[in-house]
Amino acid sequence: MRFFLSLSLSVLIFFACGDDTNEIAEAATVEGHWELARATRNNVETGTLEGLTFDFNADGSLYTNMMNNEAIGSYEWNEDEIITTGVKIPVTYTVRTLTDSTMVLRSKIQGYQFDFEMVRPYEDDAH
């Protein structure tokens, strides 16, 4: 039993320490409307960012309601980073994963590591 437990723990540690590369789907883009599905602060889930949205526009403009401060600013998307400017809290986000419907961002804000699991809401054609 101890052997099995040790082996299981070793396998978990091995995979947890695996490759830390970012996964960005070839045709995926940050452009569009994104809503927060889940956020963590220092790896602990937090509800303080509930309702967070980002609207990344093709012209480089950005709308966000980060920290309940509605703001229009701008952004630059460089491979695996989104750099925001002109908003109350300018932040550089590392894009950890990006698909056509999900995006995971990581950033340091005021000394805390934040991870944002964002989703593109499904748009019903019946509207």
Coordinates of N, CA and C in Angstrom, one line a residue:
M1 N 0.8 -1.2 0.0 CA 0.0 0.0 0.0 C 0.9 1.3 0.0
R2 N 1.9 1.3 0.8 CA 2.8 2.4 0.9 C 3.5 2.6 -0.5
F3 N 3.9 1.5 -1.1 CA 4.5 1.6 -2.4 C 3.6 2.2 -3.4
F4 N 2.3 1.8 -3.5 CA 1.4 2.3 -4.4 C 1.1 3.8 -4.1
L5 N 1.0 4.2 -2.9 CA 0.8 5.6 -2.5 C 2.0 6.4 -2.9
S6 N 3.2 5.9 -2.7 CA 4.4 6.7 -3.1 C 4.5 6.8 -4.6
L7 N 4.2 5.7 -5.3 CA 4.2 5.8 -6.7 C 3.2 6.8 -7.3
S8 N 2.0 6.7 -6.7 CA 1.0 7.7 -7.2 C 1.4 9.1 -6.9
L9 N 2.0 9.4 -5.8 CA 2.4 10.7 -5.4 C 3.5 11.2 -6.4
S10 N 4.4 10.3 -6.7 CA 5.5 10.6 -7.6 C 5.0 10.9 -9.0
V11 N 4.0 10.2 -9.5 CA 3.5 10.4 -10.8 C 2.8 11.8 -10.8
L12 N 2.0 12.1 -9.8 CA 1.4 13.4 -9.7 C 2.4 14.6 -9.7
I13 N 3.5 14.4 -8.9 CA 4.5 15.5 -8.9 C 5.2 15.6 -10.3
F14 N 5.4 14.5 -10.9 CA 6.0 14.5 -12.2 C 5.2 15.3 -13.2
F15 N 3.9 15.0 -13.3 CA 3.0 15.7 -14.2 C 2.8 17.1 -13.8
A16 N 2.8 17.5 -12.5 CA 2.6 18.8 -12.1 C 3.8 19.7 -12.4
C17 N 5.0 19.1 -12.5 CA 6.2 19.8 -12.9 C 6.5 19.7 -14.4
G18 N 5.5 19.3 -15.2 CA 5.7 19.2 -16.6 C 6.0 20.5 -17.3
D19 N 6.0 20.4 -18.6 CA 6.2 21.5 -19.5 C 5.2 22.6 -19.2
D20 N 5.7 23.8 -19.0 CA 4.9 25.0 -18.7 C 4.7 25.9 -19.9
T21 N 4.6 25.3 -21.1 CA 4.4 26.1 -22.3 C 3.0 26.5 -22.4
N22 N 2.8 27.6 -23.1 CA 1.4 28.1 -23.3 C 0.8 27.4 -24.6
E23 N -0.5 27.2 -24.5 CA -1.2 26.5 -25.6 C -2.1 27.5 -26.3
I24 N -1.8 27.9 -27.5 CA -2.6 28.8 -28.3 C -3.0 28.1 -29.6
A25 N -4.2 27.9 -29.8 CA -4.7 27.3 -31.0 C -4.4 28.2 -32.2
E26 N -4.1 27.5 -33.3 CA -3.6 28.3 -34.5 C -4.5 29.3 -34.9
A27 N -5.8 29.1 -35.0 CA -6.8 30.0 -35.6 C -7.4 30.9 -34.5
A28 N -7.1 30.7 -33.2 CA -7.7 31.4 -32.1 C -7.3 32.9 -32.1
T29 N -8.2 33.7 -31.6 CA -7.9 35.1 -31.5 C -8.5 35.6 -30.1
V30 N -7.9 36.6 -29.6 CA -8.4 37.2 -28.4 C -9.6 38.2 -28.7
E31 N -9.7 38.6 -29.9 CA -10.8 39.5 -30.3 C -12.1 39.0 -29.9
G32 N -13.0 39.9 -29.4 CA -14.3 39.5 -29.0 C -14.6 39.7 -27.6
H33 N -15.8 39.2 -27.2 CA -16.3 39.4 -25.8 C -16.0 38.1 -25.0
W34 N -15.4 38.4 -23.8 CA -15.0 37.3 -22.9 C -15.6 37.5 -21.5
E35 N -16.1 36.5 -20.9 CA -16.6 36.6 -19.5 C -15.9 35.6 -18.6
L36 N -15.7 36.0 -17.4 CA -15.0 35.2 -16.4 C -15.8 34.0 -16.0
A37 N -15.2 32.9 -16.0 CA -15.8 31.6 -15.5 C -15.3 31.3 -14.1
R38 N -14.0 31.6 -13.9 CA -13.4 31.3 -12.6 C -12.1 32.1 -12.5
A39 N -11.8 32.5 -11.3 CA -10.6 33.2 -11.0 C -9.9 32.7 -9.8
T40 N -8.6 32.7 -9.8 CA -7.8 32.3 -8.6 C -6.8 33.4 -8.2
R41 N -6.6 33.6 -6.9 CA -5.6 34.5 -6.5 C -4.6 33.7 -5.7
N42 N -3.3 33.7 -6.1 CA -2.3 32.8 -5.5 C -2.8 31.4 -5.4
N43 N -3.4 30.9 -6.4 CA -3.9 29.5 -6.6 C -5.1 29.2 -5.7
V44 N -5.8 30.2 -5.1 CA -7.0 29.9 -4.3 C -8.1 30.7 -5.0
E45 N -9.2 29.9 -5.2 CA -10.4 30.5 -5.9 C -10.8 31.8 -5.2
T46 N -11.2 32.8 -6.0 CA -11.7 34.0 -5.4 C -12.9 34.5 -6.2
G47 N -13.8 35.1 -5.4 CA -15.1 35.6 -6.0 C -15.0 37.1 -6.2
T48 N -13.9 37.7 -5.9 CA -13.8 39.2 -5.9 C -13.9 39.7 -7.3
L49 N -13.6 38.9 -8.3 CA -13.7 39.3 -9.7 C -14.9 38.9 -10.5
E50 N -15.9 38.4 -9.7 CA -17.1 37.9 -10.3 C -17.7 39.0 -11.2
G51 N -18.2 38.6 -12.4 CA -18.8 39.5 -13.4 C -17.8 40.2 -14.3
L52 N -16.5 39.8 -14.2 CA -15.5 40.4 -15.0 C -15.7 40.1 -16.5
T53 N -15.6 41.1 -17.3 CA -15.7 40.9 -18.8 C -14.5 41.7 -19.4
F54 N -14.2 41.2 -20.6 CA -13.2 41.9 -21.5 C -13.9 41.9 -22.9
D55 N -13.8 43.0 -23.6 CA -14.1 43.1 -25.0 C -12.9 43.6 -25.7
F56 N -12.2 42.7 -26.4 CA -11.1 43.1 -27.2 C -11.5 43.3 -28.7
N57 N -11.3 44.5 -29.1 CA -11.8 44.9 -30.5 C -10.7 44.8 -31.5
A58 N -11.0 44.6 -32.7 CA -10.0 44.5 -33.8 C -9.2 45.7 -34.0
D59 N -9.7 46.9 -33.6 CA -8.9 48.1 -33.7 C -7.9 48.4 -32.6
G60 N -7.8 47.4 -31.7 CA -6.9 47.6 -30.5 C -7.5 48.2 -29.3
S61 N -8.8 48.6 -29.4 CA -9.5 49.1 -28.2 C -10.0 48.0 -27.3
L62 N -10.1 48.4 -26.1 CA -10.5 47.4 -25.0 C -11.6 48.0 -24.1
Y63 N -12.6 47.2 -23.8 CA -13.5 47.6 -22.7 C -13.4 46.5 -21.7
T64 N -13.3 46.9 -20.4 CA -13.3 46.0 -19.3 C -14.0 46.6 -18.1
N65 N -14.4 45.8 -17.2 CA -15.0 46.3 -15.9 C -14.2 45.7 -14.8
M66 N -12.9 45.6 -15.0 CA -12.0 45.1 -13.9 C -12.1 45.8 -12.6
M67 N -12.3 45.1 -11.6 CA -12.4 45.7 -10.2 C -13.6 46.7 -10.1
N68 N -14.7 46.4 -10.9 CA -15.9 47.2 -10.9 C -15.6 48.6 -11.4
N69 N -14.5 48.8 -12.2 CA -14.2 50.1 -12.8 C -14.4 49.9 -14.3
E70 N -15.6 50.3 -14.9 CA -15.8 50.3 -16.3 C -14.8 51.2 -17.0
A71 N -14.1 50.7 -18.0 CA -13.1 51.5 -18.6 C -12.9 51.1 -20.0
I72 N -12.6 52.1 -20.8 CA -12.2 51.9 -22.2 C -10.7 52.2 -22.3
G73 N -10.0 51.4 -22.9 CA -8.5 51.6 -23.0 C -8.1 50.9 -24.3
S74 N -6.9 50.5 -24.3 CA -6.3 49.8 -25.5 C -5.5 48.6 -25.1
Y75 N -5.3 47.7 -26.0 CA -4.5 46.5 -25.7 C -3.6 46.2 -26.9
E76 N -2.5 45.5 -26.6 CA -1.7 45.0 -27.7 C -1.5 43.5 -27.4
W77 N -1.7 42.6 -28.4 CA -1.5 41.2 -28.3 C -0.3 40.8 -29.0
N78 N 0.7 40.4 -28.2 CA 2.0 39.9 -28.7 C 2.2 38.4 -28.4
E79 N 1.9 37.6 -29.4 CA 2.1 36.1 -29.3 C 1.4 35.5 -28.0
D80 N 2.0 35.6 -26.8 CA 1.4 35.0 -25.6 C 1.2 36.1 -24.5
E81 N 1.2 37.3 -24.9 CA 0.9 38.4 -23.9 C -0.2 39.4 -24.4
I82 N -1.0 39.8 -23.5 CA -1.9 40.9 -23.8 C -1.5 42.0 -22.8
I83 N -1.1 43.2 -23.4 CA -0.7 44.3 -22.6 C -1.8 45.4 -22.7
T84 N -2.4 45.7 -21.6 CA -3.5 46.7 -21.6 C -2.9 48.1 -21.1
T85 N -3.4 49.2 -21.7 CA -3.1 50.5 -21.3 C -4.3 51.4 -21.4
G86 N -4.3 52.5 -20.7 CA -5.4 53.5 -20.7 C -6.5 53.1 -19.8
V87 N -6.4 52.0 -19.0 CA -7.4 51.6 -18.0 C -6.9 51.9 -16.6
K88 N -7.8 51.9 -15.7 CA -7.4 52.2 -14.3 C -6.3 51.4 -13.8
I89 N -6.3 50.1 -14.1 CA -5.3 49.1 -13.6 C -4.7 48.5 -14.9
P90 N -3.6 49.1 -15.5 CA -3.0 48.6 -16.6 C -2.3 47.3 -16.2
V91 N -2.5 46.2 -17.0 CA -2.0 44.9 -16.6 C -1.4 44.2 -17.9
T92 N -0.4 43.4 -17.7 CA 0.1 42.5 -18.7 C -0.3 41.1 -18.3
Y93 N -1.1 40.5 -19.2 CA -1.6 39.1 -19.0 C -0.8 38.2 -19.9
T94 N -0.4 37.1 -19.3 CA 0.2 36.0 -20.1 C -0.9 35.1 -20.5
V95 N -1.0 34.8 -21.8 CA -2.1 33.9 -22.3 C -1.6 32.5 -22.2
R96 N -2.2 31.8 -21.2 CA -1.7 30.4 -20.9 C -2.3 29.4 -21.9
T97 N -3.6 29.5 -22.2 CA -4.3 28.7 -23.2 C -5.3 29.6 -23.9
L98 N -5.5 29.3 -25.2 CA -6.4 30.1 -26.0 C -7.0 29.2 -27.1
T99 N -8.3 29.1 -27.1 CA -9.1 28.4 -28.1 C -10.1 29.3 -28.6
D100 N -11.0 28.8 -29.5 CA -12.0 29.7 -30.0 C -13.1 30.0 -29.0
S101 N -13.1 29.3 -27.9 CA -14.2 29.5 -26.9 C -13.7 29.7 -25.5
T102 N -12.4 29.4 -25.2 CA -11.8 29.5 -23.8 C -10.5 30.2 -23.9
M103 N -10.2 30.9 -22.8 CA -8.9 31.6 -22.7 C -8.5 31.6 -21.2
V104 N -7.3 31.2 -20.9 CA -6.8 31.3 -19.5 C -5.6 32.3 -19.5
L105 N -5.8 33.3 -18.6 CA -4.8 34.4 -18.5 C -4.2 34.3 -17.1
R106 N -2.9 34.7 -17.0 CA -2.2 34.8 -15.8 C -1.6 36.2 -15.7
S107 N -1.6 36.8 -14.5 CA -1.0 38.1 -14.3 C -0.6 38.3 -12.8
K108 N 0.3 39.2 -12.6 CA 0.6 39.7 -11.3 C 0.0 41.0 -11.1
I109 N -0.9 41.2 -10.1 CA -1.5 42.4 -9.8 C -1.3 42.7 -8.3
Q110 N -0.7 43.8 -8.0 CA -0.4 44.2 -6.6 C 0.2 43.1 -5.8
G111 N 1.2 42.4 -6.4 CA 1.9 41.4 -5.7 C 1.3 40.0 -5.7
Y112 N 0.1 39.9 -6.2 CA -0.7 38.6 -6.2 C -0.7 38.0 -7.6
Q113 N -0.6 36.7 -7.7 CA -0.7 36.0 -9.0 C -2.2 35.7 -9.2
F114 N -2.7 36.1 -10.3 CA -4.1 35.9 -10.6 C -4.2 35.0 -11.9
D115 N -5.1 34.1 -11.9 CA -5.4 33.3 -13.1 C -6.8 33.5 -13.4
F116 N -7.1 33.8 -14.6 CA -8.5 34.1 -15.1 C -8.9 33.0 -16.1
E117 N -9.9 32.3 -15.8 CA -10.5 31.4 -16.8 C -11.6 32.1 -17.5
M118 N -11.4 32.4 -18.7 CA -12.4 33.2 -19.5 C -13.1 32.3 -20.5
V119 N -14.4 32.6 -20.8 CA -15.1 31.9 -21.8 C -15.8 32.9 -22.7
R120 N -16.0 32.5 -24.0 CA -16.8 33.3 -24.9 C -18.2 32.8 -24.7
P121 N -19.2 33.6 -24.3 CA -20.5 33.1 -24.2 C -21.1 32.6 -25.5
Y122 N -21.9 31.6 -25.4 CA -22.6 31.0 -26.6 C -23.6 32.0 -27.0
E123 N -23.6 32.4 -28.3 CA -24.6 33.3 -28.8 C -25.6 32.5 -29.6
D124 N -26.8 32.6 -29.0 CA -28.0 31.9 -29.6 C -28.4 32.6 -30.9
D125 N -28.5 31.9 -32.0 CA -29.0 32.6 -33.2 C -30.4 33.0 -33.2
A126 N -31.2 32.6 -32.2 CA -32.6 32.9 -32.1 C -32.9 34.3 -31.6
H127 N -31.9 35.0 -31.2 CA -32.1 36.3 -30.6 C -32.6 37.3 -31.7

